[in-house]
Tab-separated table of C-alpha atoms in Angstrom:
chain	number	residue	atom	x	y	z
A	64	VAL	CA	111.981	85.184	94.877
A	65	ASP	CA	108.857	83.522	96.234
A	66	ASN	CA	109.991	80.114	94.946
A	67	ILE	CA	113.655	80.356	95.929
A	68	ASP	CA	114.971	79.157	99.287
A	69	VAL	CA	117.156	82.018	100.517
A	70	SER	CA	119.327	79.585	102.509
A	71	THR	CA	120.697	78.292	99.181
A	72	CYS	CA	121.955	81.768	98.215
A	73	ASP	CA	124.824	83.987	99.300
A	74	GLY	CA	122.867	87.016	98.125
A	75	VAL	CA	121.843	88.619	94.860
A	76	GLY	CA	124.742	89.584	92.606
A	77	LEU	CA	122.651	91.609	90.168
A	78	MET	CA	119.002	92.531	90.255
A	79	ARG	CA	118.007	94.076	86.947
A	80	THR	CA	115.366	96.757	87.356
A	81	GLU	CA	114.336	96.848	83.698
A	82	PHE	CA	111.595	94.285	84.406
A	83	LEU	CA	109.755	96.992	86.356
A	84	PHE	CA	109.837	99.284	83.325
A	85	GLY	CA	107.256	97.623	81.072
A	86	THR	CA	104.735	99.454	78.933
A	87	THR	CA	104.398	102.200	81.562
A	88	LEU	CA	106.965	103.789	83.829
A	89	PRO	CA	106.732	102.495	87.407
A	90	ASP	CA	106.031	105.003	90.150
A	91	GLU	CA	108.165	105.332	93.273
A	92	GLU	CA	105.902	103.152	95.412
A	93	THR	CA	105.859	100.282	92.902
A	94	GLN	CA	109.649	100.310	92.751
A	95	TYR	CA	110.001	100.606	96.528
A	96	ARG	CA	107.761	97.586	97.128
A	97	ALA	CA	109.707	95.460	94.606
A	98	TYR	CA	113.111	96.373	96.069
A	99	ARG	CA	111.906	95.957	99.652
A	100	LYS	CA	110.496	92.509	98.884
A	101	VAL	CA	113.845	91.260	97.571
A	102	LEU	CA	115.809	92.839	100.430
A	103	GLU	CA	113.541	91.333	103.073
A	104	TRP	CA	113.667	87.950	101.330
A	105	ALA	CA	117.497	88.088	101.375
A	106	LYS	CA	117.513	88.338	105.192
A	107	GLY	CA	120.640	90.473	105.453
A	108	ARG	CA	122.523	88.896	102.581
A	109	PRO	CA	123.901	91.430	100.082
A	110	VAL	CA	121.603	92.474	97.244
A	111	THR	CA	123.053	94.499	94.371
A	112	ILE	CA	120.383	96.371	92.456
A	113	ARG	CA	121.349	97.969	89.159
A	114	THR	CA	119.625	101.206	88.224
A	115	VAL	CA	117.615	100.913	85.038
A	116	ASP	CA	119.779	99.869	82.098
A	117	ALA	CA	117.574	100.993	79.237
A	118	GLY	CA	118.579	101.915	75.724
A	119	GLY	CA	120.595	99.974	73.201
A	120	ASP	CA	118.861	96.599	72.894
A	121	LYS	CA	116.527	97.373	75.828
A	122	PRO	CA	113.991	100.017	74.770
A	123	VAL	CA	111.486	101.233	77.378
A	124	PRO	CA	108.360	103.033	76.108
A	125	GLY	CA	108.152	106.562	77.473
A	126	PHE	CA	111.763	106.505	78.658
A	127	THR	CA	114.201	105.635	75.880
A	128	VAL	CA	114.612	107.861	72.849
A	129	ALA	CA	114.789	106.904	69.170
A	130	GLU	CA	118.389	107.149	67.971
A	131	THR	CA	120.318	106.218	64.847
A	132	ASN	CA	122.814	104.200	66.902
A	133	PRO	CA	121.286	103.509	70.326
A	134	PHE	CA	124.295	101.476	71.491
A	135	LEU	CA	126.446	104.621	71.402
A	136	GLY	CA	123.884	107.177	72.534
A	137	LEU	CA	121.625	107.678	75.544
A	138	ARG	CA	121.935	104.368	77.319
A	139	GLY	CA	122.263	103.193	80.918
A	140	ILE	CA	123.366	105.946	83.294
A	141	ARG	CA	123.458	108.535	80.479
A	142	LEU	CA	119.760	108.004	79.859
A	143	SER	CA	118.945	108.137	83.576
A	144	LEU	CA	120.861	111.404	83.950
A	145	ALA	CA	119.118	112.829	80.862
A	146	LYS	CA	115.722	111.957	82.400
A	147	PRO	CA	116.191	113.045	86.035
A	148	GLU	CA	112.460	113.077	86.796
A	149	VAL	CA	112.363	109.303	86.188
A	150	PHE	CA	115.763	108.618	87.774
A	151	ARG	CA	114.889	110.507	90.968
A	152	LEU	CA	111.844	108.250	91.481
A	153	GLN	CA	114.106	105.218	91.323
A	154	ILE	CA	116.665	106.834	93.628
A	155	ARG	CA	114.055	107.611	96.296
A	156	ALA	CA	112.657	104.079	96.080
A	157	LEU	CA	116.153	102.615	96.511
A	158	LEU	CA	117.029	104.894	99.444
A	159	ARG	CA	113.780	103.982	101.206
A	160	ALA	CA	114.215	100.263	100.527
A	161	ALA	CA	117.811	100.273	101.802
A	162	VAL	CA	116.633	100.302	105.430
A	163	HIS	CA	115.185	96.813	104.879
A	164	GLY	CA	118.381	94.958	104.039
A	165	ASN	CA	121.956	94.899	102.807
A	166	LEU	CA	121.582	96.949	99.620
A	167	LYS	CA	124.277	97.947	97.146
A	168	VAL	CA	123.378	100.058	94.091
A	169	MET	CA	125.185	99.775	90.779
A	170	PHE	CA	125.106	102.219	87.844
A	171	PRO	CA	125.203	100.750	84.296
A	172	MET	CA	127.224	101.926	81.303
A	173	VAL	CA	129.304	104.531	83.140
A	174	ALA	CA	131.948	105.887	80.759
A	175	VAL	CA	133.445	108.866	82.623
A	176	ARG	CA	133.873	109.880	86.245
A	177	ASP	CA	131.477	112.815	85.862
A	178	GLU	CA	128.591	110.415	85.186
A	179	TYR	CA	129.240	108.573	88.443
A	180	GLU	CA	129.661	111.827	90.381
A	181	HIS	CA	126.428	113.271	88.953
A	182	ALA	CA	124.470	110.116	89.842
A	183	ALA	CA	125.982	110.011	93.345
A	184	ALA	CA	125.111	113.693	93.832
A	185	LEU	CA	121.484	112.967	92.914
A	186	PHE	CA	121.458	110.206	95.538
A	187	ALA	CA	122.778	112.679	98.135
A	188	GLU	CA	120.171	115.296	97.150
A	189	GLU	CA	117.314	112.820	97.387
A	190	GLN	CA	118.616	111.474	100.697
A	191	ALA	CA	118.637	115.010	102.128
A	192	ALA	CA	115.097	115.627	100.854
A	193	LEU	CA	113.811	112.384	102.392
A	194	THR	CA	115.539	113.187	105.689
A	195	ALA	CA	113.953	116.656	105.732
A	196	ARG	CA	110.537	115.027	105.288
A	197	GLY	CA	111.233	112.524	108.078
A	198	VAL	CA	111.179	109.530	105.723
A	199	ALA	CA	113.233	106.488	106.765
A	200	GLN	CA	116.093	105.958	104.314
A	201	LYS	CA	119.705	104.823	104.118
A	202	MET	CA	122.513	105.582	101.672
A	203	PRO	CA	123.755	102.310	100.167
A	204	PRO	CA	127.246	101.776	98.744
A	205	LEU	CA	127.302	102.989	95.123
A	206	GLY	CA	129.221	101.079	92.463
A	207	ILE	CA	129.530	100.869	88.703
A	208	MET	CA	129.519	98.263	85.976
A	209	VAL	CA	132.706	98.125	83.932
A	210	GLU	CA	131.201	97.842	80.448
A	211	VAL	CA	133.088	100.423	78.409
A	212	PRO	CA	136.830	100.467	77.667
A	213	SER	CA	137.371	103.929	79.201
A	214	VAL	CA	136.599	102.516	82.652
A	215	ALA	CA	138.414	99.217	82.110
A	216	ILE	CA	141.697	100.929	81.182
A	217	ALA	CA	141.543	103.637	83.875
A	218	PRO	CA	139.751	102.308	86.975
A	219	GLU	CA	141.963	104.533	89.132
A	220	ALA	CA	139.891	107.501	87.911
A	221	PHE	CA	137.002	106.100	89.964
A	222	THR	CA	138.516	106.069	93.459
A	223	GLU	CA	135.267	107.153	95.142
A	224	VAL	CA	133.323	104.185	93.713
A	225	ALA	CA	132.478	101.605	96.398
A	226	PHE	CA	132.700	98.587	94.076
A	227	PHE	CA	133.050	97.467	90.461
A	228	SER	CA	131.337	94.696	88.504
A	229	ILE	CA	132.568	93.537	85.110
A	230	GLY	CA	129.897	93.560	82.403
A	231	SER	CA	131.670	91.178	80.045
A	232	ASN	CA	129.059	91.129	77.255
A	233	ASP	CA	129.034	94.880	76.661
A	234	LEU	CA	132.732	95.305	77.443
A	235	THR	CA	133.677	92.672	74.857
A	236	GLN	CA	131.331	94.223	72.300
A	237	TYR	CA	132.863	97.682	72.726
A	238	VAL	CA	136.492	96.512	72.909
A	239	MET	CA	136.153	94.314	69.826
A	240	ALA	CA	133.814	96.670	67.890
A	241	ALA	CA	131.665	93.631	67.175
A	242	ALA	CA	127.930	93.473	67.833
A	243	ARG	CA	127.077	90.430	69.910
A	244	ASP	CA	123.868	89.829	67.937
A	245	ASN	CA	125.653	89.709	64.555
A	246	ALA	CA	126.524	86.161	63.460
A	247	SER	CA	129.143	87.469	61.000
A	248	VAL	CA	131.358	88.657	63.858
A	249	ALA	CA	130.282	86.191	66.558
A	250	HIS	CA	133.787	84.707	66.665
A	251	LEU	CA	135.013	88.029	68.119
A	252	ASN	CA	132.659	87.972	71.101
């Protein structure tokens, strides 16, 4: 963001957090500083930060797991929920950073309502813990990416979600049962 004039932007539609998850897992403070920097740069404009979308074609050493079919296994929010010790670090960093701007948080690859509810409950737990410790924090609106058919055909099952964002690449891949990196079926994507 250092080289972008914020006056030319309406906000940030999607900040991917995978870039923070390189060869080592980032600690809470590293994540907090990165999120805060973007929020302060945005000067009150909305910034949507997606929780880590690892798995599938985005492996993260020390976080993702080896699977036969990673596109249909522990990916996105499923992986975060399966690794709560890592997810809670990100949640705390986001809650702390939220006081510095207009933050919205989006969960990737949500397939069922329970996944959203579990993630939202972890946000509430971490908010309560930060409050008890006297740490400045703020609960941002929580939304989901629509990337799997189960959400696209039944959005009414997600009434408590603050907002939706269509993830057309993954949604098309799962609706058409055609890998987007396979030239033989590229005409379907």
